[in-house]
XYZ file of C-alpha atoms in Angstrom:
111
model
C -4.841 33.142 32.089
C -8.120 33.051 30.950
C -9.926 29.857 29.761
C -10.564 31.112 26.196
C -6.661 31.687 25.752
C -6.091 28.184 27.126
C -8.614 26.600 24.633
C -7.014 28.558 21.843
C -4.038 27.067 22.448
C -5.023 23.564 23.010
C -7.355 23.206 20.197
C -4.846 23.298 17.446
C -2.911 20.885 19.024
C -5.697 18.291 19.422
C -6.677 18.937 15.869
C -3.015 18.468 14.679
C -2.957 15.161 16.590
C -6.177 13.979 15.103
C -5.173 14.921 11.312
C -1.854 12.798 11.970
C -3.658 10.064 13.332
C -5.861 10.091 10.338
C -3.101 10.412 8.152
C -0.906 7.702 9.402
C -3.988 5.189 9.314
C -4.354 6.075 5.314
C -0.894 5.485 4.807
C -0.835 2.306 6.806
C -3.782 1.169 4.767
C -2.251 1.891 1.489
C 0.999 -0.003 2.458
C -1.218 -3.067 3.508
C -2.999 -2.974 0.277
C 0.335 -2.783 -1.780
C 1.593 -5.827 0.146
C -1.749 -7.832 -0.160
C -1.643 -6.848 -3.842
C 1.623 -8.436 -4.186
C 0.670 -11.321 -2.384
C -2.288 -12.313 -4.417
C -0.301 -11.473 -7.725
C 2.578 -13.710 -6.597
C 0.194 -16.573 -5.879
C -1.484 -16.196 -9.326
C 1.551 -15.874 -10.877
C 3.357 -19.036 -9.371
C 0.443 -21.250 -10.343
C 1.346 -23.799 -12.787
C -0.088 -22.760 -16.299
C -0.408 -19.017 -15.813
C -0.111 -16.343 -18.055
C 2.382 -13.543 -17.957
C -0.122 -10.629 -17.500
C -2.286 -12.152 -14.662
C -0.102 -11.149 -11.630
C -0.406 -7.293 -13.137
C -4.325 -7.725 -13.460
C -4.616 -9.248 -10.074
C -2.468 -6.853 -8.731
C -4.337 -3.644 -10.237
C -7.844 -5.083 -9.453
C -6.779 -4.896 -5.608
C -5.421 -1.524 -5.698
C -8.444 -0.201 -7.847
C -10.464 1.220 -4.974
C -7.630 1.747 -2.275
C -5.735 5.334 -1.423
C -2.937 4.236 -3.719
C -2.445 6.232 -6.919
C 0.458 5.900 -9.372
C 0.499 1.997 -8.887
C 3.346 0.088 -10.754
C 3.730 -3.599 -10.723
C 6.808 -5.551 -11.421
C 6.914 -9.488 -11.847
C 10.371 -11.123 -11.876
C 11.159 -14.591 -11.957
C 14.515 -16.357 -10.933
C 14.944 -20.158 -11.373
C 11.678 -21.346 -9.298
C 10.848 -18.130 -7.529
C 8.426 -15.387 -8.386
C 8.699 -11.914 -7.039
C 6.145 -9.516 -7.355
C 6.635 -5.715 -6.117
C 3.999 -3.066 -6.153
C 4.664 0.352 -5.489
C 2.490 3.471 -5.559
C 2.038 6.625 -3.439
C -0.469 7.357 -0.732
C -1.826 10.978 -0.712
C -1.764 12.858 2.360
C -4.163 15.625 3.914
C -1.819 18.549 3.049
C -1.287 17.192 -0.749
C 2.028 15.690 -0.205
C 2.500 12.089 -1.502
C 4.175 9.115 0.708
C 5.715 6.450 -1.213
C 4.348 3.057 -0.407
C 5.895 -0.426 -1.261
C 4.912 -3.882 -1.015
C 6.448 -7.256 -2.382
C 5.981 -10.694 -2.080
C 7.795 -13.933 -2.992
C 6.844 -17.504 -3.999
C 7.839 -20.647 -5.155
C 6.757 -21.404 -8.685
C 4.811 -24.763 -8.964
C 6.751 -27.351 -10.836
C 5.476 -28.298 -14.308
């Protein structure tokens, strides 16, 4: 086989691998952002004297400049526990979206 034919077979595979690595990094960053937003929101919501909308605001502020789109934040309380779930979608290079979730749980401060 000639060298040019070999390169024409190898380069698409190399480019596909590079695009796959970049896309994986974008999805992992989006997942880490969702988890960190949930952690920050649950810390704020677990504080004594916090207001109901504070967790939503903190989570939305954290994901504002991230690769996440369509973000939803849910805050739930049971007894003395606070749980925050952050869900969104990470856009891919080829136009598909990957669902991403993050959650955190904390004990609410006693009053």
